[in-house]
Amino acid sequence: MQIKSQLNKIIQDSFKAVDITPKSVIVSDATKPEFGDYQYNGAMALAKELKKNPREIATKLANELQMHEIFSKVEVAGPGFINLTLNADFLAKNLPTALNDRAGVDTREEPIKVVVDYSSPNMAKQMHVGHLRSTIIGDTIANLFEFLGDEVIRQNHIGDWGTQFGMLIAYFEENQKDIDSKLSDLEEFYKAAKGRFDESEEFATKSREYVVKLQGGDESCLKLWNAFIEKSLEHCQEVYDSLGVKLDKSNVKSESSYNDDLANVVTQLEESGVAKESQGAKCVFFEDSENPLIIQKQDGGFLYATTDLAAIKFRVQELGAKRICYVVDARQAEHFKQVFATAKKAGFANEDTMLEHIAFGMMLDKSGRPFKTRDGGTVKLIDLINEAVVRAKEVIKKSDDYSEEELENIARVIGIGSLKYADLSINRQSNYIFDWDKMLSLDGNTALYMQYAYARINSILKKAGEFEEIEPILGDDLERRLALKVLSLEDNLQKAYTEAMPHIITSYLYELAGLFMRFYENNPILKDDVPSEVKKSRLVLAKATANTIKTGLGILGIDVLDRI
Ligand code: ARG
């Protein structure tokens, strides 16, 4: 259920009674518990505009709001803040909705079609940590949009076209007999090809010839190239499957798939006057930037940006996307800014198409340097994922009475969950300090803390057996606040949706679990002296909390465990 929009509407309506019509009303969360649950701070700005006393406006409005049954307390503070506390009965009445299979969250009123472009590795090499953030953040964003009812098209814009493929084909040719064994380790294959390229002028020339042949559509080159992409994708799929992200072959829409449209894109940009020739290249210039966007090189070759422009055309005109989210490293900010501006100018996208670069910071090690292996190499993603599972196993082994199989399964859920949660729980725009110990810790805002909270509630519920899912009686303020927190899931998901910010969800879940723990310490559930109606109420609260945690983690692509 959405609470804030209800409050906004109530305030807007109450303004009518005092003869004021504000353009918009926005309540915010109270900054401190003693200020109630929400605050409305708009009276000050309105007073200024109407040349009136802010406290007077606030008081009049508060008197009006007071009469509404949703509030238990309406208070004017300071120069004209209005502090709002919600009625326990209102929360109690709505709480059972949080027990349903969507934890009480409705879908958006006007769902739209969205493309989420994420993961998008380059095929020349095995996936490395640079692709981890895009894959994890992108999958969560796609899950969130889908959960709220949008039609989501996941697009893996793999980089499968470029000069490096000439080199790889040349190396293929040299080693035809054992292509399969060579390809089993892509990293090695790439390195070996690169080694040959650097050491032999003859090999380098051959590589360049192959690029031309490949791009000219030579059949045998295309066949080799295809085999290579296939193999690369198999490696990616292994990563996706072990991470449990929803990407497979059907989501691949490669750079090369736009090749046939690139010449058109350039012609259209030239004819519409958006692109101009400059020193033999075709460029788009911008007032606010020294660097133009190059869409065709002097030698006729097309670029990364040209493909992205063709992809926008496809996504808007063929797929019908209203919002397109690019989950890509922050360092590509200028590229996307220019590509988006160009697409709008050229009419490849509509005026109201939302084109968004969902930028994220770098992944750093504990000492703040780019994340590398001990000997300075790039960390392969699959190794990192496997290590997460091994480390999770170490953490849980201590408290074990599990079979080997159970242990493996639990370690996987916790290890992968931790890897995802750690990444998602910081503001994506910041750099991300990768720290195994912190990530797998039981205290703090971690997957394990959340999974543990869930398992704990689950064991309470199991012990309780069947119970009637009544409308709870919210006995004290802790219970009232817990109910409010549970019912705030939708508001938080909406905010995360608008801003495409997954950490809004993790922060919310962390607060929810913390509040539950406090509630549970103070308000026992299963003790003998708890009256049966109180017990039922508290069980409903516990169940709603667990369901909310499970739903929230589900959107983050993180599983829960019934027991840990
Ligand atoms: N392949 C690119 C890279 O690894 C990312 C592609 C992102 N998507 C896009 N439409 N440009 O840097």
XYZ file of C-alpha atoms and ligand atoms in Angstrom:
576
model
C 0.000 0.000 0.000
C 1.138 3.555 -0.696
C 0.989 5.728 2.375
C 2.706 8.930 1.296
C 0.486 9.554 -1.695
C -2.567 9.096 0.550
C -1.167 11.647 2.980
C -0.366 14.075 0.180
C -3.925 13.849 -0.990
C -5.370 14.338 2.475
C -3.238 17.441 2.961
C -4.141 18.787 -0.462
C -7.835 18.344 0.358
C -7.477 19.919 3.770
C -5.921 22.999 2.208
C -9.196 23.615 0.385
C -10.931 24.114 3.710
C -8.549 26.956 4.488
C -8.849 28.427 1.000
C -5.356 27.703 -0.224
C -4.522 25.647 -3.303
C -0.870 24.616 -3.324
C 0.530 23.364 -6.608
C 1.832 20.223 -5.017
C 2.074 18.663 -1.600
C 4.889 16.365 -0.583
C 5.233 14.825 2.868
C 8.589 13.510 3.974
C 9.674 10.975 6.569
C 10.089 12.483 10.002
C 13.754 13.164 10.676
C 13.449 11.983 14.306
C 10.981 9.625 16.013
C 9.900 12.395 18.398
C 8.622 14.350 15.391
C 6.106 11.616 14.630
C 6.069 9.491 11.471
C 5.938 12.094 8.726
C 6.414 15.816 8.340
C 4.845 18.366 6.097
C 7.104 21.385 5.690
C 5.380 23.185 2.858
C 3.703 25.863 4.980
C 6.808 28.042 5.053
C 7.205 28.314 1.306
C 3.476 28.883 0.840
C 3.440 31.637 3.448
C 6.244 33.391 1.664
C 4.403 33.180 -1.630
C 1.106 34.409 -0.149
C 2.817 36.916 2.133
C 1.238 35.382 5.207
C 2.415 34.114 8.553
C 3.688 30.512 8.165
C 2.714 29.451 11.653
C -0.799 30.681 11.073
C -1.141 28.691 7.879
C 0.320 25.611 9.530
C -2.003 25.921 12.517
C -5.103 26.286 10.374
C -4.092 23.322 8.271
C -3.239 21.262 11.338
C -6.669 21.927 12.828
C -8.202 20.605 9.665
C -5.926 17.545 9.554
C -6.641 16.776 13.177
C -10.139 15.761 12.232
C -8.928 13.053 9.910
C -9.024 9.583 11.410
C -5.755 8.498 9.781
C -3.827 10.641 12.305
C -3.522 10.122 16.011
C -1.556 13.324 16.453
C -0.976 16.468 14.383
C 1.427 18.988 15.805
C 2.777 22.330 14.659
C 6.422 22.863 15.509
C 8.928 25.683 15.095
C 8.184 28.223 12.376
C 5.491 26.035 10.769
C 6.499 22.401 10.459
C 3.643 19.970 10.766
C 4.447 16.679 12.465
C 2.161 13.782 11.680
C 1.644 10.566 13.601
C -0.484 7.816 12.130
C -3.269 6.156 13.995
C -2.588 2.623 15.212
C -6.051 1.488 14.105
C -5.414 2.565 10.545
C -2.159 0.594 10.486
C -3.700 -2.427 12.186
C -6.513 -2.534 9.677
C -4.104 -2.516 6.753
C -1.413 -4.759 8.137
C -2.927 -8.062 6.937
C -2.387 -6.917 3.337
C 1.340 -7.401 3.971
C 0.708 -11.123 4.324
C -0.234 -11.647 0.697
C 2.161 -12.934 -1.935
C 3.200 -9.398 -2.954
C 3.603 -8.246 0.640
C 0.778 -5.803 0.077
C 2.391 -4.004 -2.844
C 0.208 -3.014 -5.782
C 1.428 -2.700 -9.320
C 1.838 0.760 -10.814
C -1.239 2.389 -12.225
C 0.288 3.035 -15.626
C 2.861 0.373 -16.375
C 5.240 1.118 -19.213
C 7.632 -0.761 -21.426
C 11.211 -0.499 -20.236
C 14.498 -1.696 -21.668
C 17.216 -2.409 -19.124
C 20.629 -2.683 -20.765
C 22.970 -4.430 -18.370
C 25.918 -6.761 -18.008
C 26.892 -6.181 -21.664
C 30.429 -7.623 -21.531
C 32.877 -7.563 -24.374
C 33.368 -10.942 -25.957
C 37.107 -10.763 -26.412
C 37.814 -11.781 -22.849
C 36.311 -13.695 -20.011
C 33.983 -11.691 -17.758
C 35.873 -9.860 -15.052
C 34.900 -7.864 -11.989
C 34.124 -4.805 -14.074
C 30.973 -6.587 -15.162
C 29.903 -7.636 -11.695
C 28.308 -4.364 -10.693
C 26.436 -3.904 -13.946
C 25.130 -7.459 -13.781
C 23.998 -7.255 -10.160
C 22.581 -3.726 -10.194
C 20.971 -4.198 -13.595
C 19.255 -7.416 -12.617
C 17.826 -5.815 -9.482
C 16.534 -2.838 -11.410
C 14.898 -5.114 -13.940
C 13.357 -7.207 -11.129
C 12.059 -4.102 -9.379
C 10.468 -2.643 -12.489
C 8.908 -5.973 -13.295
C 7.599 -6.380 -9.767
C 5.893 -3.003 -10.012
C 4.194 -4.076 -13.216
C 6.298 -2.662 -16.013
C 6.982 -4.757 -19.076
C 10.726 -5.191 -18.847
C 12.946 -6.160 -21.742
C 16.385 -7.182 -20.544
C 19.055 -6.478 -23.116
C 22.574 -7.799 -22.959
C 24.364 -5.470 -25.390
C 27.441 -7.646 -25.790
C 30.505 -6.218 -27.486
C 31.088 -8.717 -30.250
C 32.475 -6.529 -33.000
C 35.827 -4.821 -33.219
C 39.394 -5.090 -34.373
C 40.420 -7.628 -31.745
C 38.411 -10.279 -33.554
C 40.815 -10.209 -36.481
C 43.561 -11.181 -34.108
C 41.505 -13.956 -32.602
C 40.578 -15.343 -36.000
C 44.204 -15.324 -37.075
C 45.035 -17.275 -33.963
C 42.162 -19.654 -34.590
C 43.567 -20.346 -38.045
C 46.997 -21.153 -36.674
C 45.600 -23.564 -34.108
C 42.706 -25.102 -35.955
C 43.216 -28.597 -34.732
C 42.621 -27.923 -31.088
C 40.253 -25.011 -31.071
C 38.120 -26.589 -28.408
C 40.884 -27.133 -25.951
C 42.277 -23.678 -26.626
C 38.913 -22.082 -26.094
C 38.253 -23.774 -22.805
C 40.144 -20.951 -21.181
C 39.247 -17.781 -22.986
C 41.595 -15.667 -20.994
C 44.530 -17.833 -22.032
C 43.359 -17.866 -25.603
C 43.144 -14.112 -25.748
C 46.518 -13.686 -24.109
C 48.146 -16.147 -26.482
C 46.652 -14.393 -29.496
C 47.741 -11.027 -28.171
C 51.232 -12.441 -27.583
C 51.468 -13.575 -31.182
C 50.153 -10.225 -32.349
C 52.833 -8.340 -30.451
C 55.711 -10.626 -31.378
C 55.063 -11.200 -35.077
C 54.614 -8.508 -37.668
C 53.384 -11.147 -40.086
C 50.713 -12.290 -37.633
C 49.679 -8.680 -36.995
C 49.257 -7.998 -40.700
C 47.238 -11.148 -41.079
C 45.046 -10.084 -38.162
C 44.317 -6.765 -39.834
C 43.447 -8.504 -43.052
C 41.038 -10.712 -41.166
C 39.262 -7.714 -39.666
C 38.611 -6.389 -43.139
C 37.498 -9.805 -44.352
C 35.251 -10.332 -41.363
C 33.638 -6.944 -41.707
C 33.228 -7.543 -45.408
C 31.156 -10.622 -44.616
C 33.629 -13.375 -45.511
C 31.968 -16.698 -44.755
C 34.814 -18.604 -43.230
C 35.723 -15.658 -41.025
C 32.126 -15.292 -39.910
C 32.016 -18.962 -39.065
C 35.052 -18.741 -36.816
C 33.844 -15.551 -35.269
C 30.502 -17.195 -34.540
C 32.160 -20.147 -32.859
C 34.137 -17.778 -30.747
C 31.108 -15.759 -29.637
C 29.231 -18.966 -28.849
C 32.019 -20.107 -26.603
C 32.302 -16.728 -24.900
C 28.603 -16.676 -24.249
C 28.777 -20.091 -22.670
C 31.210 -18.650 -20.154
C 28.937 -15.708 -19.500
C 26.008 -18.034 -18.999
C 27.963 -19.945 -16.398
C 28.432 -16.671 -14.517
C 24.770 -15.694 -14.870
C 23.569 -19.079 -13.709
C 25.794 -19.187 -10.689
C 24.826 -15.644 -9.744
C 21.183 -16.474 -10.333
C 20.552 -13.460 -12.557
C 17.849 -13.613 -15.182
C 19.918 -13.382 -18.333
C 20.153 -15.969 -21.038
C 20.540 -16.225 -24.792
C 17.172 -14.627 -25.402
C 18.375 -11.377 -23.849
C 21.451 -11.072 -26.017
C 21.165 -8.288 -28.547
C 24.708 -7.866 -29.684
C 26.487 -4.823 -31.055
C 26.970 -6.630 -34.351
C 23.219 -7.111 -34.758
C 22.982 -3.402 -35.526
C 25.604 -3.462 -38.277
C 23.115 -3.265 -41.120
C 21.650 -0.046 -39.796
C 24.867 1.868 -39.086
C 25.197 3.453 -42.532
C 21.544 4.562 -42.299
C 22.108 6.089 -38.905
C 24.940 8.189 -40.280
C 22.963 9.233 -43.358
C 19.956 10.192 -41.261
C 22.096 12.226 -38.915
C 23.764 14.001 -41.798
C 20.554 14.699 -43.678
C 18.864 16.103 -40.623
C 21.862 18.332 -40.042
C 22.601 16.799 -36.662
C 25.998 15.471 -37.806
C 28.678 17.317 -39.745
C 31.876 16.408 -41.461
C 35.027 17.412 -39.667
C 38.536 16.445 -40.806
C 37.096 13.610 -42.841
C 35.149 12.154 -39.920
C 31.415 12.546 -39.242
C 30.714 14.183 -35.922
C 27.994 15.630 -33.743
C 28.996 18.801 -31.899
C 27.654 20.077 -28.593
C 27.603 23.522 -27.104
C 28.515 22.317 -23.657
C 31.387 20.055 -24.618
C 34.725 20.376 -26.346
C 34.576 16.793 -27.548
C 32.323 15.940 -30.419
C 30.620 12.568 -30.682
C 32.269 10.745 -33.589
C 29.902 8.497 -35.478
C 32.055 7.607 -38.466
C 35.827 7.593 -38.729
C 37.845 8.947 -41.614
C 38.380 5.432 -42.944
C 34.627 4.834 -42.981
C 34.571 2.688 -39.837
C 31.689 3.033 -37.398
C 32.052 3.398 -33.665
C 30.632 2.397 -30.293
C 28.390 5.495 -30.378
C 27.010 4.682 -33.839
C 25.898 1.294 -32.572
C 24.329 2.849 -29.504
C 22.348 5.224 -31.710
C 21.099 2.340 -33.825
C 20.201 0.505 -30.629
C 18.113 3.451 -29.424
C 16.228 3.489 -32.724
C 15.540 -0.206 -32.345
C 14.503 0.030 -28.721
C 12.172 2.955 -29.225
C 10.792 2.222 -32.664
C 10.721 -1.581 -32.748
C 10.441 -2.534 -29.095
C 8.300 0.437 -28.079
C 10.318 1.333 -24.984
C 9.269 4.418 -23.016
C 12.182 4.216 -20.605
C 15.649 2.885 -21.365
C 18.101 2.316 -18.539
C 21.804 1.804 -19.219
C 23.485 0.193 -16.259
C 27.053 1.128 -17.097
C 30.199 2.368 -15.351
C 30.130 6.078 -14.436
C 33.171 6.677 -16.641
C 30.923 6.436 -19.686
C 28.815 9.397 -18.537
C 29.861 11.722 -21.338
C 29.292 9.045 -23.975
C 25.700 8.523 -22.848
C 24.973 12.200 -22.410
C 26.005 12.824 -26.002
C 24.325 9.744 -27.415
C 21.040 10.611 -25.672
C 21.130 14.224 -26.839
C 21.864 13.102 -30.391
C 19.082 10.513 -30.377
C 16.552 13.124 -29.257
C 17.720 15.718 -31.755
C 17.536 13.206 -34.568
C 14.134 11.914 -33.513
C 15.429 8.359 -32.936
C 13.825 8.707 -29.508
C 10.690 10.675 -28.696
C 10.708 13.871 -26.692
C 9.317 12.021 -23.680
C 11.377 8.824 -23.968
C 13.296 8.473 -20.728
C 16.912 7.732 -21.519
C 18.874 7.120 -18.342
C 22.457 6.290 -17.628
C 22.289 4.264 -14.410
C 25.866 5.011 -13.496
C 27.886 3.178 -10.869
C 31.294 3.725 -9.313
C 34.377 1.580 -9.465
C 35.048 -1.555 -7.503
C 38.045 -1.025 -5.227
C 39.980 -3.174 -2.814
C 40.263 -2.449 0.902
C 43.126 -0.047 0.384
C 41.171 1.907 -2.189
C 42.938 0.644 -5.303
C 41.246 -0.910 -8.309
C 40.361 -4.501 -7.535
C 43.016 -6.914 -8.860
C 44.402 -10.376 -8.184
C 47.411 -10.665 -5.895
C 49.761 -10.562 -8.871
C 48.010 -7.535 -10.356
C 45.890 -9.356 -12.945
C 42.187 -8.922 -13.517
C 39.978 -11.054 -11.298
C 37.787 -13.451 -13.219
C 34.201 -13.194 -12.175
C 33.644 -16.910 -11.920
C 36.551 -17.218 -9.471
C 35.120 -14.461 -7.330
C 31.719 -16.118 -7.235
C 33.201 -19.452 -6.266
C 35.241 -17.807 -3.545
C 32.101 -16.199 -2.105
C 30.578 -19.649 -1.678
C 33.722 -21.094 -0.112
C 33.971 -18.220 2.335
C 30.296 -18.456 3.241
C 30.854 -22.119 4.007
C 33.618 -21.207 6.433
C 31.325 -18.767 8.206
C 28.489 -21.224 8.732
C 30.526 -24.371 9.325
C 31.148 -23.372 12.906
C 27.525 -23.787 13.847
C 26.857 -26.893 11.869
C 24.747 -29.900 11.970
C 24.309 -29.974 8.223
C 24.908 -32.640 5.650
C 27.490 -31.807 2.990
C 24.737 -31.145 0.485
C 22.798 -28.840 2.791
C 25.976 -26.998 3.621
C 26.743 -26.458 -0.056
C 23.253 -25.155 -0.722
C 23.169 -22.835 2.279
C 26.660 -21.549 1.497
C 25.582 -20.775 -2.038
C 22.509 -18.831 -0.914
C 24.524 -16.870 1.654
C 27.657 -16.411 -0.459
C 25.868 -15.186 -3.580
C 23.436 -13.194 -1.459
C 26.307 -11.452 0.310
C 28.080 -10.638 -2.921
C 24.923 -9.052 -4.300
C 23.778 -7.320 -1.141
C 27.154 -5.681 -0.492
C 27.108 -4.176 -3.950
C 23.468 -3.098 -3.800
C 23.555 -1.638 -0.311
C 25.733 1.337 -1.112
C 24.643 4.265 -3.239
C 25.538 2.917 -6.670
C 27.176 6.181 -7.699
C 29.879 5.777 -5.064
C 32.939 3.651 -5.545
C 32.480 0.273 -3.956
C 35.062 -1.067 -1.545
C 35.088 -4.817 -1.848
C 35.640 -6.403 1.548
C 34.968 -10.097 2.168
C 34.874 -9.810 5.965
C 32.431 -6.952 6.015
C 30.267 -8.546 3.375
C 29.973 -11.828 5.279
C 29.488 -10.278 8.670
C 26.461 -11.003 10.796
C 26.215 -7.488 12.190
C 25.470 -4.548 10.051
C 23.639 -4.028 6.841
C 24.473 -7.363 5.196
C 22.707 -10.206 3.428
C 23.560 -12.536 6.280
C 21.948 -10.226 8.839
C 18.786 -10.095 6.755
C 18.771 -13.822 6.051
C 19.351 -14.512 9.706
C 16.487 -12.224 10.748
C 14.247 -14.055 8.318
C 15.304 -17.499 9.561
C 14.782 -16.422 13.140
C 11.249 -15.214 12.501
C 10.573 -18.319 10.534
C 11.549 -20.513 13.457
C 9.233 -18.539 15.758
C 6.393 -19.038 13.317
C 7.139 -22.705 13.003
C 7.144 -23.171 16.725
C 3.828 -21.331 16.980
C 2.113 -23.663 14.531
C -1.126 -22.584 12.849
C -2.644 -19.311 13.961
C -5.439 -17.061 12.849
C -4.279 -14.120 10.749
C -6.215 -11.503 12.619
C -6.110 -7.766 12.361
C -3.511 -7.145 15.062
C -3.962 -5.014 18.131
C -0.966 -2.705 18.181
C -0.250 -2.554 21.860
C 2.633 -0.111 22.133
C 4.524 2.362 20.010
C 7.141 -0.195 18.970
C 4.421 -2.397 17.540
C 2.800 0.568 15.872
C 6.090 1.624 14.315
C 6.870 -1.901 13.178
C 3.485 -2.098 11.469
C 4.120 1.246 9.779
C 7.548 0.113 8.615
C 6.098 -3.083 7.169
C 3.458 -1.090 5.327
C 6.058 1.334 3.935
C 7.517 -1.235 1.553
C 5.607 0.095 -1.416
C 6.607 3.721 -0.809
C 10.223 2.635 -0.663
C 9.964 0.512 -3.789
C 8.377 3.445 -5.607
C 11.220 5.693 -4.592
C 13.789 3.099 -5.642
C 11.909 2.799 -8.927
C 11.882 6.510 -9.705
C 15.535 7.005 -8.868
C 16.692 3.553 -10.005
C 18.508 3.244 -6.686
C 18.631 -0.261 -5.182
C 20.193 0.908 -1.911
C 16.863 2.497 -0.986
C 15.510 -1.047 -0.720
C 18.399 -2.420 1.352
C 18.283 0.541 3.751
C 14.593 -0.001 4.189
C 15.016 -3.729 4.846
C 17.791 -3.075 7.321
C 15.619 -0.641 9.269
C 12.741 -3.093 9.171
C 14.834 -5.967 10.520
C 16.343 -3.720 13.205
C 12.938 -2.582 14.325
C 11.736 -6.156 14.443
C 14.670 -7.191 16.625
C 13.880 -4.386 19.073
C 10.219 -5.292 19.076
C 11.029 -8.929 19.714
C 13.382 -8.160 22.603
C 10.729 -6.081 24.320
C 7.587 -7.936 23.316
C 7.892 -11.688 23.736
C 5.707 -13.788 21.492
C 5.734 -17.378 22.605
C 6.236 -17.041 26.347
C 3.564 -18.756 28.461
C 2.303 -15.614 30.129
C 1.500 -13.799 26.874
C -2.307 -13.598 26.497
C -3.538 -15.422 23.435
C -4.900 -12.341 21.576
C -1.603 -10.522 22.112
C 0.275 -13.588 20.954
C -1.798 -13.734 17.775
C -1.243 -10.041 17.104
C 2.480 -10.381 17.526
C 2.578 -13.466 15.349
C 0.808 -11.564 12.590
C 3.364 -8.778 12.923
C 6.187 -11.301 12.791
C 4.760 -13.049 9.765
C 4.212 -9.788 7.927
C 7.793 -8.771 8.671
C 9.160 -12.067 7.370
C 7.048 -11.844 4.248
C 8.229 -8.306 3.629
C 11.873 -9.272 4.054
C 11.452 -12.212 1.706
C 9.728 -10.068 -0.908
C 12.327 -7.314 -0.671
C 15.259 -9.701 -0.878
C 13.532 -11.454 -3.767
C 13.583 -8.229 -5.745
C 17.305 -7.967 -5.022
C 17.714 -11.484 -6.388
C 18.612 -12.843 -2.944
C 17.108 -16.012 -1.521
C 16.085 -16.621 2.056
C 16.686 -19.737 4.152
C 14.138 -21.252 6.493
C 16.875 -21.923 8.980
C 20.536 -21.061 9.258
N 30.445 -3.389 -23.671
C 30.548 -2.150 -22.952
C 31.693 -2.210 -21.960
O 32.061 -3.291 -21.515
C 29.301 -1.800 -22.190
C 28.087 -1.622 -23.042
C 27.012 -0.898 -22.326
N 25.826 -0.734 -23.115
C 25.686 0.108 -24.125
N 24.551 0.129 -24.773
N 26.651 0.911 -24.504
O 32.208 -1.170 -21.601
